[in-house]
Coordinates of C-alpha atoms and ligand atoms in Angstrom, one line a residue:
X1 CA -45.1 -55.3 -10.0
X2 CA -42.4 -53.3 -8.3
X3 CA -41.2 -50.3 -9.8
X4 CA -37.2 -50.6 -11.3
X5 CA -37.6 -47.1 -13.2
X6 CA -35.2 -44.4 -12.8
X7 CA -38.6 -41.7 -12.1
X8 CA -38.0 -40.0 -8.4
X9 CA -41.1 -38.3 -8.4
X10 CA -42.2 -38.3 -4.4
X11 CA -38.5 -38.7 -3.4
X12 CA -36.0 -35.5 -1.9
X13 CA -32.5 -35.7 -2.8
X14 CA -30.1 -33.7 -0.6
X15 CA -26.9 -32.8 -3.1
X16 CA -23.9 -31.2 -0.9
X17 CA -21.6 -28.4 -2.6
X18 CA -24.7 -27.9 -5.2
X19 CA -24.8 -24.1 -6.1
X20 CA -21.7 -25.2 -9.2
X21 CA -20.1 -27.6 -10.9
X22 CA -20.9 -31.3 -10.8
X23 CA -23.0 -30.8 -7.7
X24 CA -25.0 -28.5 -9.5
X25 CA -25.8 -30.4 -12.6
X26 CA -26.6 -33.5 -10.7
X27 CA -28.9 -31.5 -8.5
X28 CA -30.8 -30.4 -12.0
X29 CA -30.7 -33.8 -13.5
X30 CA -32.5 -35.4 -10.5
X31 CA -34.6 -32.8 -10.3
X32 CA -35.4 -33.2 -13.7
X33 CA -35.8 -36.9 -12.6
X34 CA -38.8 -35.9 -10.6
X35 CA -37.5 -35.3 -7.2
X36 CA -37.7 -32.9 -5.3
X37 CA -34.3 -30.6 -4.2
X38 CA -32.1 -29.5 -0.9
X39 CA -29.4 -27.6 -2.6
X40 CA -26.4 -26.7 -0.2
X41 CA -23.7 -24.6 0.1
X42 CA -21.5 -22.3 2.6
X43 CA -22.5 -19.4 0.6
X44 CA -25.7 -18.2 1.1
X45 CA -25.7 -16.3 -1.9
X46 CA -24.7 -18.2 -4.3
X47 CA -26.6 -21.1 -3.0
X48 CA -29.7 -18.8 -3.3
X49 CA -29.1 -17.8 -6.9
X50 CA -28.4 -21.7 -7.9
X51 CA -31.8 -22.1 -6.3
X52 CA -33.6 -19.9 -8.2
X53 CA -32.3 -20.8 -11.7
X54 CA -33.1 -24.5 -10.7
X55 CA -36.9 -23.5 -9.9
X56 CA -37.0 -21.2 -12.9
X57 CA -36.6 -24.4 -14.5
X58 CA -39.9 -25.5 -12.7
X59 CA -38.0 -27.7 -10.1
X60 CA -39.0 -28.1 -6.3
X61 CA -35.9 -26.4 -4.7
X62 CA -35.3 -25.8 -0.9
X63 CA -31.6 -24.6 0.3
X64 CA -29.9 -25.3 3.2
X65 CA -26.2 -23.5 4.2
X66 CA -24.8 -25.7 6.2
X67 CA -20.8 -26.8 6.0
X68 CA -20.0 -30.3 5.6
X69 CA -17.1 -30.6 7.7
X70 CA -18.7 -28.6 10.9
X71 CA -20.4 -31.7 12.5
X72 CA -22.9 -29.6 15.0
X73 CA -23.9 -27.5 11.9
X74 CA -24.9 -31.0 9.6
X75 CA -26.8 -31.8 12.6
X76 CA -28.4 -28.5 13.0
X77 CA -29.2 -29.0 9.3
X78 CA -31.0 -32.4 9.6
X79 CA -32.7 -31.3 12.6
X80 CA -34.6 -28.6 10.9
X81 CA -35.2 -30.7 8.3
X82 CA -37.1 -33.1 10.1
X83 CA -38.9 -30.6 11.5
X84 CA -40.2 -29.8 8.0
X85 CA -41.2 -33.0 7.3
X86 CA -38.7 -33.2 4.8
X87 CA -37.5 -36.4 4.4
X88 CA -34.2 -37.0 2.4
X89 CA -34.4 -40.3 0.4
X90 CA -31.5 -39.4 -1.2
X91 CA -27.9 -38.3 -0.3
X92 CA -25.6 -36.8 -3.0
X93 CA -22.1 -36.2 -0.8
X94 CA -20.4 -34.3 -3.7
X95 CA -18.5 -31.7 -1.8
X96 CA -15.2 -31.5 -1.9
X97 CA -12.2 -29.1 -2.6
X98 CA -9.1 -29.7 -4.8
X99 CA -5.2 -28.3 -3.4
X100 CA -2.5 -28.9 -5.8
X101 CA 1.3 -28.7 -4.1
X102 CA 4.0 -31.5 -3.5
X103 CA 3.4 -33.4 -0.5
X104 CA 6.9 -32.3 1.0
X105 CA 5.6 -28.7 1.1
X106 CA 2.2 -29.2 2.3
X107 CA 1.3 -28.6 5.6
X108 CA -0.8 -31.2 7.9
X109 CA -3.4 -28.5 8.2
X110 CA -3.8 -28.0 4.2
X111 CA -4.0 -32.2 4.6
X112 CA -6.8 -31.9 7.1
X113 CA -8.7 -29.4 5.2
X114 CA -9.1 -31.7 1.8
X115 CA -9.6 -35.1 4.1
X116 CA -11.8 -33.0 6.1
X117 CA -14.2 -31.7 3.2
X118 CA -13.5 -34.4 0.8
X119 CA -13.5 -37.7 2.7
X120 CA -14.8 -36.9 6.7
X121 CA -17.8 -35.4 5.5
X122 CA -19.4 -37.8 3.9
X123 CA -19.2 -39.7 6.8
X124 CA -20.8 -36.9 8.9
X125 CA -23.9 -36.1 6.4
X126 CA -24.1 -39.9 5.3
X127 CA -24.9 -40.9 9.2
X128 CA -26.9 -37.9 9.9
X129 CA -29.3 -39.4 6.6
X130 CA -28.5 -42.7 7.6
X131 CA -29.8 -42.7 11.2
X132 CA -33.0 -41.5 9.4
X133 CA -33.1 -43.7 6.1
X134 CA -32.8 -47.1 8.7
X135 CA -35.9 -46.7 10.7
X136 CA -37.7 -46.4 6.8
X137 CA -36.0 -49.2 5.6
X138 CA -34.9 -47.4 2.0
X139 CA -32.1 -44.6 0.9
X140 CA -30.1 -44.1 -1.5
X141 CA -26.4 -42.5 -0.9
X142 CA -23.6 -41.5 -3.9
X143 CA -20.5 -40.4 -2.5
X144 CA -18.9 -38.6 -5.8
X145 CA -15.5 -40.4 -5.8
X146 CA -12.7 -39.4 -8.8
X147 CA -10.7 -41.4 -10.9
X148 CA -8.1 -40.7 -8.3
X149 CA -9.9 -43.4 -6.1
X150 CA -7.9 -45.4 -7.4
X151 CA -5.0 -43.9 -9.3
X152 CA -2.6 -41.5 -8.5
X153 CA -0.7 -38.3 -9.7
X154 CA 1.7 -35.9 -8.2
X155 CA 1.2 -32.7 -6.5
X156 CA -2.6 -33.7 -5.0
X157 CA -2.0 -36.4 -2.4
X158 CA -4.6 -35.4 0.2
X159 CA -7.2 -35.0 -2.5
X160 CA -6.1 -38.8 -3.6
X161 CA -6.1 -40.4 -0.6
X162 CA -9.8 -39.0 0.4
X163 CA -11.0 -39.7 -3.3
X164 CA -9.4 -43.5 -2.4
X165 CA -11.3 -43.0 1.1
X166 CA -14.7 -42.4 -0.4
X167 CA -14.3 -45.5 -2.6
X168 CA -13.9 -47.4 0.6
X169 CA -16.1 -45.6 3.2
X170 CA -18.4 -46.4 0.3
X171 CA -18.4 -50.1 0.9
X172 CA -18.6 -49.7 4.3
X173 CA -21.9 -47.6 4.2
X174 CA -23.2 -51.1 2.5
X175 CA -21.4 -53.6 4.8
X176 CA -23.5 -52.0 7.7
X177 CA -26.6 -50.4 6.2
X178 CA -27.3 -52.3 2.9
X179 CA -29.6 -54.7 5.0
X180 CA -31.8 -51.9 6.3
X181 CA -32.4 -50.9 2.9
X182 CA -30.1 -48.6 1.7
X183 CA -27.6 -48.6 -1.3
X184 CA -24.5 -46.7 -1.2
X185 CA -23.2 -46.2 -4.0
X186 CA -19.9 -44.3 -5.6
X187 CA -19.1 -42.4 -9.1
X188 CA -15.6 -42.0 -10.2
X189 CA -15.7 -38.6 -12.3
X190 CA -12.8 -38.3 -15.2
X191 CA -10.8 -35.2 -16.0
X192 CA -14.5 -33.0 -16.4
X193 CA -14.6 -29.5 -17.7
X194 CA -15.4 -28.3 -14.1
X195 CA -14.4 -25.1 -12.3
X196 CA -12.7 -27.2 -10.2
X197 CA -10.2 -28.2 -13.2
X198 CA -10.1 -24.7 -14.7
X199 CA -6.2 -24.3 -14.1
X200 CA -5.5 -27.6 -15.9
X201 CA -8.1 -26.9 -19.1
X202 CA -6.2 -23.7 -19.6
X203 CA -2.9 -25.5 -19.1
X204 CA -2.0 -26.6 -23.2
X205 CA 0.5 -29.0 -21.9
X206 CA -1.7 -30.3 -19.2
X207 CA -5.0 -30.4 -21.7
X208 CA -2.7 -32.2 -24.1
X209 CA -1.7 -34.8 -21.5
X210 CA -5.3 -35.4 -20.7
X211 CA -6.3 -36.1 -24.1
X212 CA -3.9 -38.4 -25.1
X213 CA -3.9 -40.6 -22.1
X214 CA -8.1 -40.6 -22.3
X215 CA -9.2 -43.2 -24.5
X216 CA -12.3 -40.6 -25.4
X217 CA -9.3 -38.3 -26.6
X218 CA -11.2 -35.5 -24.4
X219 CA -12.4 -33.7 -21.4
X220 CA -15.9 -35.2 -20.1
X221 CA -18.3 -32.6 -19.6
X222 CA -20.7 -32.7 -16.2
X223 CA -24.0 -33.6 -18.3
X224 CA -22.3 -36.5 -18.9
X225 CA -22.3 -38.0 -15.1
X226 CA -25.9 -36.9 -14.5
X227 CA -27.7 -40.5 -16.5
X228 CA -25.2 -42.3 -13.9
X229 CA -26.3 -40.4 -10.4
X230 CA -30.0 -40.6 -11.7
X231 CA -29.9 -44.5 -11.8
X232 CA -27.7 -44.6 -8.9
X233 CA -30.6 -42.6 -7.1
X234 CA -33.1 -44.8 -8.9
X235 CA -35.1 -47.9 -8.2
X236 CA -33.6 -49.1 -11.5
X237 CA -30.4 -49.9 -8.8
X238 CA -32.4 -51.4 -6.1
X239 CA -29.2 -54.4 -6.2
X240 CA -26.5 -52.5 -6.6
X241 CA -24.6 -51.6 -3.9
X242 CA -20.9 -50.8 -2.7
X243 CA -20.1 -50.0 -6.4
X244 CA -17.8 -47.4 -7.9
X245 CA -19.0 -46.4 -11.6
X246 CA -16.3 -44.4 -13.4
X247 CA -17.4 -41.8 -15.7
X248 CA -14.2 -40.9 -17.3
X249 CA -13.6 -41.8 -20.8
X250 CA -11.5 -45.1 -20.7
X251 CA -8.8 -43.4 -18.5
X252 CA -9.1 -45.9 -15.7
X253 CA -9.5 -48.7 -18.1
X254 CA -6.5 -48.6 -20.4
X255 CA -2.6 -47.9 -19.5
Ligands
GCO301 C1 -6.3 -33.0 -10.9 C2 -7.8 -32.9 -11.0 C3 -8.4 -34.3 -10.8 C4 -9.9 -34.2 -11.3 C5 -10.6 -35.4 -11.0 C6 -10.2 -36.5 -11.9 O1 -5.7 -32.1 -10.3 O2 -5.7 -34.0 -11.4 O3 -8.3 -32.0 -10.2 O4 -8.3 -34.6 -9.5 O5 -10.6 -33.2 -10.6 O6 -10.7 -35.8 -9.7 O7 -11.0 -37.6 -11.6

């Protein structure tokens, strides 16, 4: 009988931007899941300390600094991977960075930096784990999305229009590798009490908005995403594929 649980024992995820935030709690949830754990990061530091409060939690934990957007380093990264033997089953491409200005005053290297880290690389790591999920004939990839995937607000166009890019390279990933095995998948992450959203949370007017317009009347918090990205990363989703499932409350669901 094939096995449609959501158990990852014998499987390594790779999670990007993992020592915080979303990135971080997926990585503990799938860890928790059974698999085993590449946590990366730019800082070594930090990466290192999110490492060893994941084992201290009896996880499997190996890091790997690498940046997303710096194509020769992903490669690098893979490289010595496979020279470990480690295989990675599973692709979180959470990354990303947030830059909140008017689109009039922002310059087009501010825009390249958010489509850079939020949209171009998961296109670099996802064909790095790609060219070595084919040849095995199974993977699993979640490219963390946002609500703004597919709605907009001011002041955070580049973030938008990657968010709406991930959504879409999404389906691509499946129109060319879903028949080799793979599913590429997308989750579209509310207004979560994140680092990442600190300025808004502690913006009254801001945290007011957010809970009206929410159906859930509140902020989502990150343990909230993890039971999604553990059955994206599952066998339990073995026929889904090219999806976006939106963890956020209602908001994309009602006006
Ligand atoms: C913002 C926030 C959002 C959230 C999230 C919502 O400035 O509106 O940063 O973008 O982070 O993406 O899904």
């Amino acid at each position: 009988m094939q096995d449609y649980s959501f158990d990852l024992t014998g499987r390594t995820a790779l999670v990007t931007g993992s020592s915080r935030g979303l990135g971080y709690a997926i990585a503990r949830a799938l860890g928790h899941a059974g698999a085993s754990l590449v946590i990366n990061g730019t800082n070594t530091a930090r990466i290192e300390e999110s490492a060893d409060s994941l084992r201290a939690d009896g996880l499997s934990v190996r890091t790997a600094a690498f940046d997303v957007t710096n194509e020769k380093s992903v490669v690098e990264a893979f490289t010595t991977l496979d020279a470990e033997g480690l295989k990675v089953d599973i692709l979180v491409n959470n990354a990303g960075i947030q830059l909140r200005k008017p689109m009039i005053d922002l310059s087009l290297e501010e825009w390249r930096s958010v489509i850079d880290t939020n949209l171009t690389s998961a296109f670099i790591v996802g064909r790095e784990a790609a060219r070595r999920m084919i040849p095995r004939g199974r993977g699993k990839i979640i490219n963390i999305g946002s609500l703004m995937s597919g709605l907009a607000r001011p002041t955070i166009a580049p973030y938008t229009a990657a968010k709406g890019g991930i959504k879409m390279l999404t389906q691509a990933m499946t129109a060319e590798w879903a028949a080799h095995g793979i599913q590429a998948n997308a989750i579209g992450p509310g207004y979560m009490l994140t680092d990442m959203n600190q300025a808004l949370t502690s913006d009254p007017q801001f945290d007011a908005w957010v809970k009206a317009r929410t159906p859930s009347r509140r902020w989502g918090k990150p343990e909230e995403l993890v039971g999604t990205a553990i059955f994206l990363a599952s066998s339990a989703s073995d026929y889904v594929n090219g999806q976006i499932i939106y963890v956020d409350g209602g908001m994309s669901a009602v006006i």
